[in-house]
Amino acid sequence: MASPNAAGAATAPKIAYFSMEIGLESSLPTYSGGLGVLAGDTIRSAADLKVPMVAVSLLYRKGYFYQRLDAAGRQTEEAVEWNVDDFLLSRDERVTVTIEGRPVSVRCWRYDVRGAGGFLVPVFFLDTDIPENAEPDRRLTHYLYGGDSHYRLCQEVILGVAGVRMLRALGFDQIERFHMNEGHASLLTLELLAERLQADQRTQISPADIDAVHSQCVFTTHTPVVAGHDKFPVDLARQVLGDSPVFALPKVFCCDDQLNMTYLALNLSHYVNGVAKKHGEVSRHMFAPYLIDSITNGVHLATWASEPIQALFDRYIPGWRQDNFSLRYALNIPPQELWEAHQQAKRHLFQQVNRENNSGMDLDVLTVGFARRAAAYKRADLLFFDLDRLRNLAGRIGPLQIIYAGKAHPRDEGGKELIHRIFQAKEALKADIRIAYLANYDMDLSRCLTAGADLWLNTPEPPMEASGTSGMKAALNGVPSLSILDGWWIEGCIENVTGWAIGALPDAQDRSRDRQRDAGDLYDKLEQVVVPLYYQNRSGYLEIMRHAAALNGSFFNTQRMMQQYVLRAYFR
Ligand SMILES: *Cc1c(COP(=O)(O)O)cnc(C)c1O
């Protein structure tokens, strides 16, 4: 294949971006949550900035899953039904990888992301569901985060090893950097080493090989949650990967009889980063003595701005799509016009909520949004710690409505229980506070919810929230956050200017987090500051809304983030 860009060879991709999930369109089910959405936003901003990039992921014919919730809030999962060729273009190239000694044939599908100036970043989805493969191998690319650790390791062989081979087969021969978006892609380093051995017909990896691969690779780690770091028993690794010269290099390859994807990437990358300042710090602690920088995540502004907000920016900040920094001029938007655009986004959200859930949401009532993966550390039920206090607050200070969404991983019983508990609170509070839980959280729902809520709530257990991005989507739409100081909010919160903090900054490691105190801080802030401001000082609330868009929209975007990757990681 020739250059993917009309401009010719000068723009042949130099950066290959590898991610287990990529969120490109809401109904293209190749993502599960924040990691995939970030990958999609990264690629969109690379296209806007004309960064010569190509991206690689897996095709999930059954998706992550379609979430159904029964009346009691019990989650069941279904395979996503979708048509690949409604979204993607099939390619003829085939590559082969060896898994457990069997050759597995891999094909790919192409999706083009077009930037604001027309520049293309192609994305390739690898697919093993082809007739020449044995049944179990055909299923290897069916489910995102499905199956056991054997299934996952096989998928990672396809992503890392077949991914590099596919890029070569597609003719991308000018790639200078390989960016591993999380450790799932670490096996690409093995293929880069193998290429060097093959080129000189050698069988042993030399220090020069390690140095060469090291200088080509970039690694972004995304979570302090231990389960988020893939590790495989060495026996399983030998079974799946077969005889590989890397097993002779335990220092690079393994730690404590395990193939540890995070350490593999750490050992073979010239640049490593966490996804917010605090997360960089936490990661340096977890992985001492590795040098770990931080580049704070962002969101793609044009993707996440609601239509009424886009129209407002178009009127007052021409060129904001090309120059995201210019969102600082949101401070010039007349407050009344921001209010009207926001109310329109809120009306749009309520149409959906009321139609699907018969919730009777009221436009005049302060509406709290909370949507993210239902995982225990995210503490979605912290708001319901003391139902009487919440009921009392809504009765005395001003009415509240709450809209929830989020999927629990199919095997995360704790996460499922969390959803069920929210349904129980919803039932207990139904005479006093309207609460809705929307099923099957996806990008469209996120767009609608982050723009249409009046207040975005986040209550994770610090320091587990590496960054968080839904609060950034809310901010650019003029929706302030009320959040625990963790992840991006440590950087984004200016108290009473861009939103509000719950509790104090987590200080020393020894201070274990107290659920009761965090809930108390949350109620205090709602009762004393946020709810009175909303109902009794609307122009004060609007000032916070404008500052959320201006100060946080102009910074927490993937355009700024991509520029930092270019300067610090890609071209240095
Ligand atoms: C933005 C987004 C997320 C990430 O939200 P966090 O605040 O980082 O948890 C997850 N899922 C979907 C569908 C999203 O659009």
Coordinates of C-alpha atoms and ligand atoms in Angstrom, one line a residue:
M1 CA 0.0 0.0 0.0
A2 CA 1.2 3.5 -0.7
S3 CA 0.8 6.4 1.6
P4 CA -2.5 6.6 3.5
N5 CA -2.5 10.3 3.0
A6 CA -3.2 12.1 -0.2
A7 CA -0.2 14.4 0.5
G8 CA 2.1 11.5 -0.3
A9 CA 5.2 9.9 1.2
A10 CA 6.1 13.0 3.2
T11 CA 3.3 12.1 5.6
A12 CA 3.9 8.4 5.9
P13 CA 3.1 7.4 9.5
K14 CA 6.1 7.7 11.9
I15 CA 4.1 6.8 15.0
A16 CA 2.4 3.5 15.5
Y17 CA -0.2 3.6 18.3
F18 CA -1.2 0.3 19.8
S19 CA -4.2 -0.1 22.0
M20 CA -6.3 -3.1 23.1
E21 CA -9.4 -0.9 22.8
I22 CA -10.2 2.2 20.7
G23 CA -13.5 4.2 20.9
L24 CA -14.1 5.7 17.5
E25 CA -17.9 5.7 17.2
S26 CA -20.4 5.0 19.9
S27 CA -21.9 2.0 18.1
L28 CA -18.6 0.5 16.8
P29 CA -18.1 -1.7 19.9
T30 CA -14.3 -1.8 20.0
Y31 CA -14.1 -0.1 23.4
S32 CA -15.2 -0.7 27.0
G33 CA -14.5 2.6 28.8
G34 CA -12.0 5.3 29.6
L35 CA -8.9 3.7 28.1
G36 CA -10.6 3.1 24.7
V37 CA -12.3 6.5 24.6
L38 CA -8.9 8.2 25.4
A39 CA -7.3 6.2 22.5
G40 CA -10.0 7.4 20.2
D41 CA -9.6 11.0 21.3
T42 CA -5.8 10.7 21.0
I43 CA -6.1 9.6 17.4
R44 CA -8.7 12.3 16.6
S45 CA -6.3 15.0 17.9
A46 CA -3.3 13.4 16.1
A47 CA -5.4 13.8 12.9
D48 CA -6.3 17.4 13.7
L49 CA -2.6 18.2 14.3
K50 CA -1.4 16.2 11.3
V51 CA 0.8 14.0 13.4
P52 CA 1.8 11.1 11.1
M53 CA 0.2 8.2 13.0
V54 CA -1.3 4.8 12.3
A55 CA -3.2 2.9 15.0
V56 CA -3.6 -0.8 15.7
S57 CA -6.2 -2.7 17.8
L58 CA -8.3 -5.8 17.6
L59 CA -11.7 -6.3 16.0
Y60 CA -14.3 -7.5 18.5
R61 CA -17.1 -9.1 16.6
K62 CA -19.1 -9.6 19.8
G63 CA -17.9 -6.3 21.4
Y64 CA -17.4 -5.8 25.1
F65 CA -21.0 -6.5 25.9
Y66 CA -24.5 -5.1 25.7
Q67 CA -25.7 -4.4 29.2
R68 CA -29.3 -5.1 30.4
L69 CA -30.5 -4.2 33.8
D70 CA -33.7 -5.7 35.3
A71 CA -36.0 -3.8 37.6
A72 CA -33.8 -4.6 40.6
G73 CA -30.6 -3.5 38.9
R74 CA -29.3 -6.9 38.2
Q75 CA -27.0 -6.8 35.2
T76 CA -26.9 -9.4 32.5
E77 CA -24.7 -9.3 29.4
E78 CA -25.3 -10.1 25.8
A79 CA -22.9 -10.2 22.9
V80 CA -23.2 -7.0 20.8
E81 CA -24.8 -7.6 17.5
W82 CA -23.2 -5.5 14.8
N83 CA -22.1 -5.5 11.2
V84 CA -18.4 -5.1 10.6
D85 CA -18.7 -3.8 7.1
D86 CA -21.1 -1.0 8.1
F87 CA -18.1 0.6 9.7
L88 CA -14.9 -0.8 8.4
L89 CA -13.2 -1.6 5.1
S90 CA -11.7 -5.0 4.6
R91 CA -8.1 -5.4 3.6
D92 CA -6.6 -8.3 1.7
E93 CA -3.3 -8.6 3.5
R94 CA -2.8 -11.6 5.7
V95 CA -0.1 -12.3 8.3
T96 CA 0.6 -15.3 10.4
V97 CA 1.5 -15.6 14.1
T98 CA 2.4 -18.8 15.9
I99 CA 0.4 -19.5 19.0
E100 CA 1.1 -22.7 20.9
G101 CA 2.9 -23.9 17.9
R102 CA -0.1 -23.4 15.6
P103 CA 0.0 -20.9 12.8
V104 CA -2.9 -18.5 13.2
S105 CA -3.8 -16.3 10.2
V106 CA -4.7 -12.7 10.8
R107 CA -6.5 -10.2 8.6
C108 CA -7.4 -6.6 9.2
W109 CA -10.0 -3.9 8.7
R110 CA -9.4 -0.2 8.2
Y111 CA -11.1 2.8 9.6
D112 CA -10.0 6.4 8.7
V113 CA -10.1 9.1 11.2
R114 CA -10.2 12.5 9.4
G115 CA -8.8 15.5 11.2
A116 CA -10.3 19.0 11.2
G117 CA -8.0 19.9 8.2
G118 CA -8.7 16.7 6.3
F119 CA -5.5 14.8 7.4
L120 CA -6.1 11.0 7.8
V121 CA -5.0 8.7 10.6
P122 CA -5.8 5.1 9.6
V123 CA -6.8 2.6 12.3
F124 CA -6.4 -1.1 11.7
F125 CA -8.4 -3.7 13.5
L126 CA -6.9 -7.2 13.6
D127 CA -9.2 -10.2 13.1
T128 CA -8.6 -13.9 13.3
D129 CA -12.2 -15.0 12.5
I130 CA -11.3 -16.4 9.1
P131 CA -12.1 -19.9 7.7
E132 CA -8.5 -21.2 7.5
N133 CA -8.2 -20.9 11.3
A134 CA -9.3 -23.5 13.8
E135 CA -12.5 -22.7 15.7
P136 CA -10.9 -21.6 19.0
D137 CA -8.5 -19.4 17.1
R138 CA -11.3 -17.8 15.2
R139 CA -12.8 -16.8 18.5
L140 CA -9.6 -15.1 19.8
T141 CA -10.7 -11.7 18.5
H142 CA -14.4 -12.0 19.5
Y143 CA -14.6 -10.4 22.9
L144 CA -12.9 -7.4 24.5
Y145 CA -11.7 -8.3 28.0
G146 CA -13.5 -11.7 27.7
G147 CA -12.2 -15.1 28.6
D148 CA -9.4 -16.2 30.9
S149 CA -5.8 -15.3 31.1
H150 CA -4.9 -17.8 28.3
Y151 CA -7.4 -16.1 26.1
R152 CA -6.0 -12.7 27.0
L153 CA -2.4 -13.7 26.4
C154 CA -3.3 -15.0 23.0
Q155 CA -5.1 -11.7 22.2
E156 CA -2.0 -9.9 23.3
V157 CA 0.2 -12.0 20.9
I158 CA -2.2 -10.9 18.1
L159 CA -2.1 -7.2 19.1
G160 CA 1.6 -7.0 19.7
V161 CA 3.2 -9.5 17.3
A162 CA 0.6 -9.7 14.5
G163 CA 0.1 -6.0 14.8
V164 CA 3.7 -5.2 13.9
R165 CA 3.7 -7.8 11.2
M166 CA 0.5 -6.3 9.7
L167 CA 2.0 -2.8 9.7
R168 CA 4.9 -4.2 7.7
A169 CA 2.6 -6.1 5.4
L170 CA 0.6 -2.9 4.8
G171 CA 3.8 -1.1 3.7
F172 CA 4.3 1.2 6.7
D173 CA 8.1 1.2 6.6
Q174 CA 8.9 4.5 8.1
I175 CA 7.7 4.0 11.6
E176 CA 10.1 5.4 14.2
R177 CA 8.1 5.1 17.4
F178 CA 5.8 2.4 18.8
H179 CA 3.5 3.7 21.4
M180 CA 2.0 1.1 23.8
N181 CA -1.2 2.5 25.2
E182 CA -1.1 0.3 28.4
G183 CA 0.8 -2.9 28.9
H184 CA -1.6 -5.0 26.7
A185 CA 0.5 -4.1 23.7
S186 CA 3.9 -4.9 25.3
L187 CA 4.5 -8.0 23.2
L188 CA 5.2 -5.7 20.2
T189 CA 8.7 -5.3 21.8
L190 CA 9.3 -9.0 21.2
E191 CA 8.5 -8.7 17.5
L192 CA 10.8 -5.7 17.2
L193 CA 13.6 -7.8 18.8
A194 CA 12.7 -10.7 16.5
E195 CA 12.9 -8.5 13.4
R196 CA 16.5 -7.6 14.3
L197 CA 17.5 -11.2 14.8
Q198 CA 16.0 -12.2 11.6
A199 CA 17.6 -9.4 9.7
D200 CA 21.1 -10.7 10.7
Q201 CA 20.1 -14.3 11.0
R202 CA 21.0 -14.4 14.6
T203 CA 19.4 -16.4 17.5
Q204 CA 20.6 -14.4 20.5
I205 CA 19.5 -11.0 21.6
S206 CA 22.4 -8.5 22.2
P207 CA 22.5 -5.4 24.4
A208 CA 22.5 -3.4 21.1
D209 CA 19.2 -5.0 20.2
I210 CA 17.7 -4.0 23.5
D211 CA 19.0 -0.4 23.1
A212 CA 17.6 -0.2 19.6
V213 CA 14.1 -1.3 20.6
H214 CA 14.3 0.8 23.8
S215 CA 14.8 3.9 21.7
Q216 CA 11.8 3.0 19.5
C217 CA 9.2 2.5 22.2
V218 CA 7.0 4.7 24.3
F219 CA 4.8 3.3 27.1
T220 CA 1.8 4.9 28.9
T221 CA 0.7 3.3 32.1
H222 CA -3.0 3.9 33.0
T223 CA -3.9 2.7 36.4
P224 CA -2.6 2.2 39.9
V225 CA -5.1 -0.7 40.3
V226 CA -2.9 -3.8 40.6
A227 CA -5.4 -6.0 38.7
G228 CA -5.0 -3.6 35.8
H229 CA -1.5 -4.8 35.2
D230 CA -1.4 -8.0 33.2
K231 CA 0.8 -10.8 34.5
F232 CA 1.1 -14.3 33.1
P233 CA 2.7 -17.4 34.7
V234 CA 5.9 -18.2 32.8
D235 CA 4.6 -21.7 32.0
L236 CA 1.6 -20.2 30.2
A237 CA 3.9 -17.8 28.4
R238 CA 6.1 -20.6 27.2
Q239 CA 3.1 -22.6 26.1
V240 CA 1.6 -19.7 24.1
L241 CA 4.7 -18.1 22.8
G242 CA 6.8 -21.2 22.2
D243 CA 10.5 -21.2 22.2
S244 CA 11.6 -17.6 22.2
P245 CA 15.1 -16.1 22.7
V246 CA 13.6 -13.7 25.2
F247 CA 13.2 -16.5 27.8
A248 CA 17.0 -16.3 28.0
L249 CA 16.7 -12.7 29.2
P250 CA 14.8 -12.9 32.5
K251 CA 15.8 -9.4 33.5
V252 CA 14.0 -7.9 30.6
F253 CA 11.2 -10.3 30.2
C254 CA 10.0 -11.6 33.6
C255 CA 9.8 -10.8 37.2
D256 CA 9.3 -13.6 39.7
D257 CA 8.5 -16.3 37.3
Q258 CA 5.9 -14.2 35.6
L259 CA 5.6 -12.5 32.3
N260 CA 4.8 -9.0 33.5
M261 CA 3.5 -6.8 30.7
T262 CA 4.1 -3.6 32.6
Y263 CA 7.8 -4.5 33.4
L264 CA 8.3 -5.6 29.8
A265 CA 7.1 -2.2 28.6
L266 CA 9.1 -0.4 31.3
N267 CA 12.3 -2.2 30.4
L268 CA 12.0 -1.6 26.7
S269 CA 10.7 2.0 26.4
H270 CA 12.8 5.2 26.2
Y271 CA 9.8 7.2 27.5
V272 CA 7.3 6.2 30.1
N273 CA 4.4 8.3 31.5
G274 CA 1.5 8.2 33.8
V275 CA -1.7 10.1 32.8
A276 CA -1.9 12.9 35.4
K277 CA 0.7 14.5 37.7
K278 CA -0.5 12.5 40.8
H279 CA -0.6 9.3 38.8
G280 CA 3.0 9.9 37.6
E281 CA 4.0 10.2 41.3
V282 CA 2.1 7.1 42.3
S283 CA 3.6 5.1 39.4
R284 CA 7.1 6.2 40.3
H285 CA 6.4 4.8 43.7
M286 CA 4.9 1.5 42.4
F287 CA 7.7 1.0 39.9
A288 CA 10.8 2.5 41.5
P289 CA 13.4 3.1 40.3
Y290 CA 12.1 3.6 36.7
L291 CA 11.9 7.1 35.4
I292 CA 8.2 7.9 34.8
D293 CA 7.0 11.2 33.6
S294 CA 3.4 12.4 33.4
I295 CA 1.2 13.8 30.6
T296 CA -2.2 14.6 31.9
N297 CA -5.0 13.1 29.8
G298 CA -7.5 15.2 27.8
V299 CA -10.6 14.8 25.7
H300 CA -11.3 15.7 22.1
L301 CA -13.2 18.9 22.3
A302 CA -15.2 18.8 19.1
T303 CA -16.3 15.2 19.9
W304 CA -17.6 15.9 23.4
A305 CA -19.1 19.4 23.0
S306 CA -22.9 19.1 22.8
E307 CA -24.5 20.6 19.7
P308 CA -25.8 23.7 21.4
I309 CA -22.4 24.3 23.0
Q310 CA -20.7 23.8 19.7
A311 CA -22.9 26.4 18.1
L312 CA -22.2 28.8 21.0
F313 CA -18.4 28.3 20.6
D314 CA -18.7 28.8 16.8
R315 CA -20.4 32.2 17.5
Y316 CA -18.0 33.4 20.1
I317 CA -14.7 31.5 19.6
P318 CA -14.2 31.0 15.9
G319 CA -11.4 28.5 15.2
W320 CA -11.7 26.7 18.5
R321 CA -11.7 23.3 16.9
Q322 CA -8.2 24.0 15.3
D323 CA -7.0 25.9 18.4
N324 CA -8.3 24.3 21.6
F325 CA -6.3 26.8 23.7
S326 CA -8.7 29.5 22.5
L327 CA -11.4 28.0 24.7
R328 CA -10.1 30.4 27.3
Y329 CA -12.2 33.0 25.6
A330 CA -15.3 31.2 26.9
L331 CA -15.0 33.8 29.6
N332 CA -16.4 36.3 27.1
I333 CA -19.5 34.3 26.4
P334 CA -22.6 36.2 27.8
P335 CA -23.8 34.1 30.8
Q336 CA -27.4 34.0 29.7
E337 CA -26.4 32.5 26.3
L338 CA -24.3 29.8 28.1
W339 CA -27.3 29.1 30.3
E340 CA -29.6 28.7 27.3
A341 CA -27.2 26.4 25.5
H342 CA -26.8 24.3 28.7
Q343 CA -30.6 24.1 29.2
Q344 CA -30.9 22.9 25.6
A345 CA -28.4 20.1 26.3
K346 CA -30.3 19.3 29.5
R347 CA -33.6 19.1 27.7
H348 CA -32.0 16.8 25.1
L349 CA -30.8 14.5 28.0
F350 CA -34.1 14.5 29.7
Q351 CA -36.0 13.6 26.5
Q352 CA -33.9 10.5 26.4
V353 CA -34.0 9.7 30.2
N354 CA -37.8 10.3 30.5
R355 CA -38.6 8.3 27.3
E356 CA -36.4 5.3 28.2
N357 CA -37.0 5.2 32.0
N358 CA -40.2 7.2 32.6
S359 CA -38.2 9.1 35.2
G360 CA -40.1 12.4 35.0
M361 CA -36.9 14.5 35.3
D362 CA -37.7 18.2 35.8
L363 CA -35.7 20.9 33.9
D364 CA -35.8 23.3 36.8
V365 CA -34.2 20.8 39.3
L366 CA -30.4 20.6 40.0
T367 CA -29.3 17.4 38.3
V368 CA -26.3 15.5 39.3
G369 CA -24.6 13.2 36.8
F370 CA -22.5 10.2 37.6
A371 CA -21.3 7.8 34.9
R372 CA -18.3 5.5 34.7
R373 CA -17.4 1.9 35.0
A374 CA -19.1 0.3 38.0
A375 CA -15.9 -0.7 39.8
A376 CA -15.7 -0.9 43.6
Y377 CA -13.0 1.8 44.0
K378 CA -15.1 4.3 42.1
R379 CA -17.6 4.2 45.0
A380 CA -20.7 5.1 42.9
D381 CA -22.9 4.7 46.1
L382 CA -21.0 7.1 48.3
L383 CA -23.8 9.7 47.8
F384 CA -26.1 7.2 49.4
F385 CA -24.0 6.7 52.5
D386 CA -26.7 8.4 54.7
L387 CA -30.1 8.4 53.0
D388 CA -31.7 10.5 55.7
R389 CA -29.1 13.2 55.4
L390 CA -29.5 13.2 51.6
R391 CA -33.3 13.3 51.8
N392 CA -33.2 16.0 54.4
L393 CA -30.7 18.1 52.3
A394 CA -32.9 17.9 49.2
G395 CA -36.0 18.8 51.3
R396 CA -34.5 21.7 53.1
I397 CA -32.0 23.3 50.8
G398 CA -33.3 22.5 47.3
P399 CA -34.5 19.6 45.2
L400 CA -32.1 17.2 43.5
Q401 CA -32.2 14.7 40.7
I402 CA -29.5 12.1 40.0
I403 CA -28.7 10.3 36.8
Y404 CA -26.4 7.3 36.8
A405 CA -24.9 5.0 34.1
G406 CA -22.1 2.5 33.9
K407 CA -21.3 -1.1 33.2
A408 CA -19.7 -3.6 35.5
H409 CA -17.2 -6.1 34.0
P410 CA -19.1 -9.4 33.6
R411 CA -16.9 -11.1 36.2
D412 CA -16.8 -8.2 38.6
E413 CA -19.4 -9.3 41.2
G414 CA -18.5 -6.3 43.4
G415 CA -19.2 -3.9 40.5
K416 CA -22.6 -5.6 39.8
E417 CA -23.5 -5.4 43.5
L418 CA -22.8 -1.7 43.3
I419 CA -25.3 -1.2 40.6
H420 CA -27.9 -3.2 42.6
R421 CA -27.2 -1.0 45.6
I422 CA -27.9 2.1 43.6
F423 CA -31.2 0.7 42.5
Q424 CA -32.1 0.0 46.2
A425 CA -31.3 3.6 47.1
K426 CA -33.3 4.8 44.2
E427 CA -36.3 2.8 45.5
A428 CA -35.8 4.0 49.1
L429 CA -35.6 7.7 48.0
K430 CA -38.3 7.6 45.4
A431 CA -40.7 9.9 47.3
D432 CA -38.0 12.6 47.7
I433 CA -35.3 12.4 44.9
R434 CA -35.8 11.3 41.3
I435 CA -33.0 8.9 40.4
A436 CA -32.4 7.2 37.0
Y437 CA -29.9 4.5 36.1
L438 CA -29.4 4.3 32.4
A439 CA -28.5 1.0 30.9
N440 CA -25.7 0.3 28.4
Y441 CA -23.4 3.3 29.0
D442 CA -21.6 4.2 25.7
M443 CA -20.1 7.2 24.1
D444 CA -23.4 8.7 22.9
L445 CA -24.8 8.4 26.3
S446 CA -21.7 9.9 27.8
R447 CA -21.9 12.9 25.4
C448 CA -25.5 13.5 26.3
L449 CA -25.0 13.1 30.1
T450 CA -21.8 15.1 30.6
A451 CA -23.4 18.0 28.7
G452 CA -26.9 17.8 30.2
A453 CA -26.2 17.4 33.9
D454 CA -25.8 20.5 36.0
L455 CA -23.1 19.0 38.2
W456 CA -20.7 16.2 37.6
L457 CA -19.9 14.0 40.6
N458 CA -16.9 11.8 41.1
T459 CA -16.1 10.0 44.4
P460 CA -13.3 7.5 43.8
E461 CA -11.1 6.1 46.5
P462 CA -7.7 8.0 46.2
P463 CA -5.2 7.4 44.6
M464 CA -7.0 4.8 42.4
E465 CA -8.3 7.2 39.8
A466 CA -5.3 7.6 37.5
S467 CA -6.9 10.5 35.6
G468 CA -10.6 10.2 34.8
T469 CA -11.9 11.9 31.7
S470 CA -15.7 12.3 32.0
G471 CA -15.3 15.3 34.3
M472 CA -13.2 16.9 31.5
K473 CA -16.1 16.3 29.0
A474 CA -18.5 17.9 31.5
A475 CA -16.1 20.9 32.0
L476 CA -15.8 21.8 28.3
N477 CA -19.7 21.9 28.2
G478 CA -19.7 24.3 31.1
V479 CA -20.6 21.6 33.7
P480 CA -18.6 22.0 36.9
S481 CA -17.4 19.0 38.9
L482 CA -17.8 18.1 42.5
S483 CA -15.2 15.5 43.1
I484 CA -12.7 13.9 45.4
L485 CA -9.2 15.3 44.8
D486 CA -7.7 12.5 42.8
G487 CA -6.5 12.1 39.2
W488 CA -7.0 15.1 36.9
W489 CA -9.2 16.9 39.5
I490 CA -6.1 17.7 41.6
E491 CA -5.0 19.8 38.7
G492 CA -8.4 20.9 37.5
C493 CA -10.0 22.0 40.7
I494 CA -9.8 25.7 41.6
E495 CA -12.3 25.8 44.5
N496 CA -15.3 28.0 43.8
V497 CA -13.9 28.8 40.4
T498 CA -14.0 25.7 38.3
G499 CA -16.0 23.5 40.7
W500 CA -15.6 22.0 44.2
A501 CA -13.5 19.5 46.0
I502 CA -14.8 16.8 48.3
G503 CA -12.4 16.6 51.3
A504 CA -8.8 17.4 51.4
L505 CA -5.9 16.4 49.3
P506 CA -4.8 12.9 50.1
D507 CA -1.6 13.5 52.1
A508 CA 0.8 10.8 53.3
Q509 CA 0.4 7.2 52.3
D510 CA -0.4 6.3 55.9
R511 CA -3.8 8.1 55.9
S512 CA -6.3 5.5 55.0
R513 CA -9.4 6.8 53.4
D514 CA -12.5 7.1 55.5
R515 CA -15.7 6.5 53.7
Q516 CA -17.8 8.1 56.4
R517 CA -15.7 11.3 56.4
D518 CA -15.7 11.5 52.6
A519 CA -19.5 11.1 52.5
G520 CA -19.8 13.8 55.2
D521 CA -17.6 16.2 53.2
L522 CA -19.7 15.5 50.2
Y523 CA -23.0 16.3 52.0
D524 CA -21.4 19.4 53.6
K525 CA -20.3 20.8 50.2
L526 CA -23.7 20.1 48.6
E527 CA -25.6 21.6 51.5
Q528 CA -23.5 24.6 52.2
V529 CA -22.1 25.6 48.8
V530 CA -23.4 23.9 45.6
V531 CA -27.1 23.6 46.1
P532 CA -27.6 27.1 47.6
L533 CA -25.5 28.6 44.8
Y534 CA -27.6 26.9 42.1
Y535 CA -31.0 28.0 43.5
Q536 CA -30.2 31.3 45.2
N537 CA -27.4 32.8 43.1
R538 CA -27.8 31.6 39.5
S539 CA -25.3 34.2 38.2
G540 CA -22.7 32.9 40.7
Y541 CA -23.3 29.3 39.4
L542 CA -23.0 30.6 35.8
E543 CA -19.6 32.1 36.6
I544 CA -18.4 28.6 37.7
M545 CA -19.8 27.2 34.5
R546 CA -17.9 29.7 32.4
H547 CA -14.7 29.1 34.2
A548 CA -15.1 25.3 33.9
A549 CA -15.3 25.7 30.1
A550 CA -12.6 28.4 29.9
L551 CA -10.0 27.2 32.3
N552 CA -10.5 23.4 32.1
G553 CA -11.8 23.0 28.5
S554 CA -8.8 25.0 27.2
F555 CA -6.3 22.7 29.0
F556 CA -7.8 19.2 29.6
N557 CA -8.0 18.4 25.9
T558 CA -6.2 15.8 23.7
Q559 CA -4.8 18.6 21.5
R560 CA -2.6 19.9 24.3
M561 CA -1.9 16.3 25.4
M562 CA -0.9 15.2 21.9
Q563 CA 1.5 18.2 21.6
Q564 CA 3.1 17.1 24.8
Y565 CA 3.5 13.5 23.5
V566 CA 5.1 14.8 20.3
L567 CA 7.6 17.0 22.2
R568 CA 8.5 14.6 25.0
A569 CA 7.9 11.1 23.7
Y570 CA 7.6 10.9 19.9
F571 CA 10.2 13.2 18.4
R572 CA 13.0 13.5 20.9
Ligands
LIG1 C1 -15.5 9.1 28.9 C2 -16.0 7.7 29.1 C3 -15.5 6.9 30.1 C4 -14.4 7.4 31.1 O1 -14.9 8.1 32.1 P1 -14.1 8.2 33.5 O2 -14.6 9.5 34.1 O3 -12.7 8.3 33.1 O4 -14.4 7.0 34.3 C5 -15.9 5.6 30.2 N1 -16.9 5.2 29.4 C6 -17.4 5.9 28.4 C7 -18.4 5.3 27.5 C8 -16.9 7.2 28.2 O5 -17.5 8.0 27.2

